[in-house]
Amino acid sequence: MAAIAPPRENETPPPAARGLGTGERPPGVIADHIFRWLALASGLLVLAILALIAYTTTKNAWPWFKAEGLGIFDDNWDPAKGQFGAGAMIYGTFLVGVIALIIAVPISVGIALFVTEIAPRRLRKPIIYSVDLLAAIPSVVYGLWALIVLTGPLADIYSSVSSATSGIPLIGDLTAEPSPTGLSFMTAGIIVAIMIVPIITSITREVFATTPQPLKEAAFGVGATRWEMIRGSVFPHSRGGLVSAVMIGLGRAIGETIAVALLIGSSQHISAHIFGPGDTLASIIANQFGEATGEQRAALIGMGVVLFVLTIGVGILARGVVARYDRKSGATL
Amino acid sequence: VSAVITPAPGASQLAPRPRSRARRVKNVIAAGAISLTFLIAMVPLVFLVIYVIQRGSAVISSSFLNDDLPFVDRLPGGGMKPAIVGTLLITGAAALMAIPLGVLGGIYLNEYGGKNPLARLIRFLAEVMTGVPSIVMGLFIYTLVVLNTKERTGFAGALALACLMLPIVIRTTDQMLSLVPSELREGSYALGSRRARTIRTVVLPNAAAGIVSGALLAVARAAGETAPLLFTIGVVRETNTSLFHGQNTALSVQIFANATSPFVPAQDRAWGAALTLIVIVFVVTILARLVTAFFSRRQTA
C-alpha cells in the first residue's frame, strides 16, 4: 500500500531504481520495513507461545506419559504408592464445570434478556458495568470469602438436603455423604458459576442484540406477549450463539484454579456425591505442585498438558459452532 | 414493573384475539424471573465487597502497609509491604512487556494482515489463547524459565502474567483499529505519508482511548491472578525491589497462603491483603472506564 503514496517532490526514486545511479533510499522506507517486520513478529509471538507451551510442558511431563500410557486416565491417584492416574481429576474437572454451567447459564441468559429486552435503556450501561465487576474480583478473593463465610452454612444445607433425599434412587446417591466441612464439588461449582456469569452474559447479550427488529415486531404484530416474543423470535435466532457462549463458559470453568483449590476438599477419587470432596486438574496442580518431586511432578505437569488440550479443544469447538452458525444465518457475533 | 411488561404500543389492537389470563400471567412471571436473575447475580458481589471491606479495614493500618511479613504467622503483627510492592512490580513489568507487543501484534492483524490466511490464523489463535487457563501459563513459565535459570524471580512471574495479557491486548487493538475509518488512512497516504508514519500519526491516535482502556482492563485482571505466580516467584519475607535477583511475593499469593490457616491473625492478614488487592484492581478498572467515558464525550462533542 505504501507504493500508492505519491512520492514527495524531494524524494529520490525507490530502491529498485538505484542501479540507474540516482543514489539513496527515500526517507521512511527503512523505518517502514522495520515497523512492518516488528508488527508481524509480534503477531507471530502468539503462535510461538502456544507452540512453546505445548512443547516445554509435554517434554517435562513425558516421563509420566511414558510410564503410565493409557493409565493416565485411571482412577488411582496415590503418590505414596507410586500411582499417578488422573482419571478422578478429569472427572472432577467436568463435574465442577457442569455444576457451574447448570447454575450460571440460566442466570446469564436471564441477565442478558433483562439488559436487552426489559430494563429501561438508561439503566443498561450501569447493569452491564455491575455484572462486569463480578469479573474484576480476583479468583483468590472469591475463594477466601467462600471458604471463611460460605462453607459453614453450606455444610448445614448439604446435610439437611442429604437426609431429606436419602433413599430416593439416583438423587439419593448424588446427595449422599455430605462433607461436614462444606468443602465439595458443589461449593466449588457455585463459586465458579459466579465467576463465569460475566463472560456468558456478555456473549449472550451480544447474540440477543443481533435479533433483527422486524422479527420481534412481527411477533408483537400477531399479538405475542413479551415472553412469547422472546421465545418465538429471540431464542430461535440466537441458538448457535448460545451454544458457543455455553462452551466458552465451560472452557473458563474447567481452567478455574485458585478458588477451586481452596473449596473442593482435595480428595482424589471418582465419586457421584456432589456434596462430598473431590479434586480437579487445575486444583490438584495448585495444591500439590509445591511439594511434588519426580514422577509426581511430571504427572502434575502432564495434567497441565491435559488441561491445556481440553481448554483449547473446547475453545476451538465453540468457535466452530459460531462459524457454522454465521454461515447459515449471515449474522455476526 | 407493570410498564415494563405491557406489550409494544399498537400490538394489542392488532392482536387477533384477546389475550388469555394464562398468557398474561405467564408473561408477568417470566419478566419477574428475568429481572430476578440480575438481583441474584448481584447478591454475592454486594455481600463479598461489604464483607471484605469490613474485615479488611479492621486490619489495614500504616504498619500493615509498611512492615515486612511476620516470622510466625499465627501471631499478630507484621505487614504486607513486600506483597504490595511485589504485586505492583510484577504486574507493571508484565504490562511493560505485553502492551507494546500486543499493540504491535494488533497493528499487524488490522493494518497489514487484514483478511489474509496468516492474520486469520493469528486472530483465531489469539482468541483461543485467551481461554488458556492461568495455571497452565504458570506451569509453562516454570518449565521454560525457572527450570533453566534454576531461580524463582519476580521476572518469571511477570513473564507468566504477560502471556495472559498478550492475547487480550492483541484482540482489543485489532478491534479498536478496525473502527478507525479507512478515509483517514487514505487521506494520510494522499499527503505522501508512508504506512508506518500513517499508523503512528493518524491511525493509533484515533484508536488510543479504546486501546488504553482495553489494556488497563487486562492489567486489572493480571493483578488479581494467583495461579501463574504460585511456582514462578517463590516467597520472600522482606521487600524485594529487584525483578531479576531473588524471590518475590504478591498479594494474591499471600491471600492464598493465609486463607487455609487455622489461626485468626493469619486470616486477618488474608482479609487485609484481599482489601488492598481489590482496591488496586478496582482503581485500575475504574481508570479504564474513565478513559472510555472521557473519549466518548469528546467524540460526541
XYZ file of C-alpha atoms in Angstrom, chain A residues 1-6 8 11 26-29 31-32 35-36 38-40 42-47 49-50 52-53 56-57 60 106-107 109-111 113-114 118-120 127 129-142 144-145 147-149 194 197 220-228 230-231 251-252 254-258 261-262 282 285-287 289-290 297 300-301 303-305 307-308 311-312 315-316 319, chain B residues 4-8 11 14-16 19 23-24 26-27 30-31 34-35 37-38 40-42 44-45 47-49 51-52 55 100-102 104-105 107-108 112 118 121-122 124-137 139-140 142-144 147 152 163 166-167 170-171 189-197 199 220-221 224-227 230-231 252 255-256 258-260 267 270-271 274 277-278 281-282 285 289 292:
206
model
C 0.000 0.000 0.000
C 2.918 2.300 0.702
C 3.573 2.325 -3.011
C 0.244 4.065 -3.540
C 1.504 7.141 -1.737
C 2.772 9.580 -4.314
C 7.222 13.760 -2.406
C 12.085 12.186 -2.777
C 13.868 7.589 0.105
C 13.308 8.613 3.723
C 10.998 6.390 5.675
C 11.407 3.244 3.606
C 11.557 2.585 9.017
C 8.548 1.296 7.133
C 7.922 -1.428 11.572
C 6.208 -3.970 9.364
C 8.165 -5.780 14.142
C 4.394 -5.912 13.829
C 4.499 -9.274 12.072
C 4.592 -9.581 17.498
C 1.676 -11.265 15.780
C 3.679 -14.451 15.317
C 4.500 -14.369 19.036
C 1.046 -15.853 19.687
C 1.891 -18.845 17.512
C 3.985 -19.038 22.688
C 1.256 -21.615 22.038
C 6.282 -23.418 23.223
C 3.606 -24.149 25.843
C 8.029 -27.494 27.090
C 5.169 -28.808 29.191
C 8.674 -32.186 31.162
C -29.939 -19.619 33.331
C -28.729 -16.627 35.346
C -29.342 -15.757 29.899
C -31.745 -14.018 32.299
C -29.418 -11.044 32.783
C -32.565 -10.760 28.387
C -33.045 -8.259 31.204
C -36.703 -5.489 29.716
C -34.567 -2.916 31.542
C -35.056 0.769 30.687
C -26.258 -3.008 34.755
C -20.856 -2.439 34.408
C -22.011 -4.035 37.648
C -22.099 -7.509 36.096
C -18.583 -6.883 34.749
C -17.467 -6.027 38.288
C -18.095 -9.690 39.147
C -15.261 -10.499 36.756
C -12.976 -7.876 38.295
C -12.895 -9.599 41.686
C -9.833 -11.851 41.859
C -10.422 -15.587 41.991
C -8.438 -15.921 45.221
C -10.707 -13.368 46.952
C -13.790 -15.384 45.934
C -11.171 -16.739 50.640
C -14.694 -15.350 51.071
C -14.006 -20.621 52.452
C -14.486 -18.499 55.559
C -18.060 -17.227 55.131
C -20.411 -16.739 39.944
C -21.581 -15.404 34.767
C -45.814 -8.418 18.663
C -47.871 -7.869 15.500
C -49.554 -11.235 15.814
C -50.364 -10.495 19.447
C -47.499 -12.155 21.276
C -46.712 -11.118 24.821
C -43.130 -10.034 25.504
C -42.249 -13.500 26.826
C -43.810 -15.163 23.771
C -38.607 -13.810 23.369
C -39.406 -17.496 22.976
C -13.720 -23.508 28.928
C -13.353 -20.867 31.623
C -12.545 -26.055 33.719
C -9.490 -23.774 33.889
C -10.536 -22.044 37.101
C -7.858 -22.813 39.649
C -7.405 -20.940 42.878
C -8.209 -25.320 45.058
C -9.467 -23.672 48.250
C -6.210 -27.271 37.967
C -1.688 -28.746 40.405
C -2.095 -25.672 42.607
C -2.273 -27.711 45.821
C 2.986 -28.917 42.844
C 4.931 -27.132 45.584
C 5.873 -33.534 39.478
C 1.171 -32.709 37.645
C 2.791 -31.005 34.640
C -2.231 -32.791 33.964
C -1.464 -29.234 32.895
C -0.981 -30.587 29.366
C -5.974 -29.216 30.800
C -4.328 -27.208 28.004
C -9.454 -25.911 27.021
C -8.027 -25.474 23.510
C -12.377 -23.181 22.608
C -11.964 -24.379 19.017
C -15.608 -21.002 17.617
C -42.191 -2.896 31.610
C -44.304 -5.882 30.686
C -47.045 -4.175 28.699
C -46.718 -5.064 25.005
C -45.325 -2.680 22.433
C -49.577 -4.503 19.328
C -53.501 -5.850 16.056
C -53.861 -8.914 18.249
C -56.020 -11.493 16.533
C -55.040 -12.396 25.468
C -50.755 -15.939 28.844
C -50.668 -12.632 30.669
C -47.049 -16.294 32.216
C -45.642 -13.077 30.793
C -41.278 -14.576 33.031
C -40.500 -10.866 33.306
C -35.715 -12.457 34.255
C -35.393 -9.375 36.446
C -31.619 -13.173 37.748
C -29.869 -9.816 37.825
C -29.334 -12.994 42.186
C -26.045 -12.188 40.468
C -25.624 -9.010 42.483
C -22.667 -12.354 46.059
C -20.985 -9.209 44.704
C -22.037 -9.385 50.215
C -18.450 -10.115 49.241
C -17.449 -6.481 48.818
C -17.513 -8.345 53.967
C -14.034 -7.734 52.558
C -12.784 -7.447 57.733
C 3.772 -2.805 23.386
C 3.979 -6.298 21.855
C 0.217 -6.713 21.954
C 2.171 -4.186 17.591
C 0.512 -7.569 17.078
C -1.429 -3.432 14.267
C -0.171 -6.343 12.183
C -1.015 -5.361 7.396
C -1.901 -15.825 8.355
C -4.905 -17.850 11.899
C -3.241 -15.485 14.397
C -8.149 -17.255 15.804
C -5.252 -18.450 17.969
C -5.195 -15.215 19.972
C -8.849 -15.834 20.755
C -8.129 -19.434 21.740
C -5.132 -18.281 23.800
C -7.357 -16.058 25.972
C -9.001 -19.305 27.105
C -5.750 -20.991 28.206
C -6.010 -21.396 31.997
C -3.701 -19.201 34.052
C -2.306 -22.230 35.917
C -1.089 -23.614 32.567
C 0.755 -20.329 31.952
C 3.492 -24.314 34.509
C 4.717 -23.090 31.120
C 8.079 -22.820 35.313
C 9.237 -25.363 32.732
C 10.643 -22.793 30.307
C 13.889 -24.911 35.355
C 12.361 -18.165 41.014
C 1.498 -14.319 28.417
C -0.825 -10.523 25.389
C -3.806 -12.077 23.554
C -3.858 -8.017 20.653
C -7.588 -8.603 20.286
C -1.446 8.376 2.051
C -2.647 11.096 -0.299
C -0.468 13.566 1.584
C 2.504 11.320 0.905
C 2.911 9.597 4.269
C 4.218 6.076 4.270
C 2.351 3.370 6.055
C 4.350 3.313 9.298
C 4.019 7.069 9.614
C -0.214 4.299 11.569
C -6.513 -5.256 36.300
C -7.172 -8.892 35.510
C -5.536 -10.361 40.666
C -4.044 -13.575 39.262
C -2.596 -16.118 41.655
C -2.056 -19.331 39.722
C 2.495 -19.854 42.559
C 5.527 -21.704 41.159
C -2.745 -12.808 45.691
C -4.088 -14.414 50.393
C -3.913 -17.995 49.107
C -3.108 -17.357 54.618
C -6.651 -18.385 53.658
C -6.221 -22.002 54.742
C -6.768 -14.993 58.347
C -5.550 -12.511 54.284
C -8.522 -10.120 54.608
C -7.739 -9.024 49.929
C -5.795 -6.149 46.192
C -9.441 -5.303 45.449
C -7.885 -3.878 40.860
C -10.907 -1.551 41.141
C -10.797 -0.888 36.320
C -13.918 3.192 32.410
C -13.677 5.276 27.768
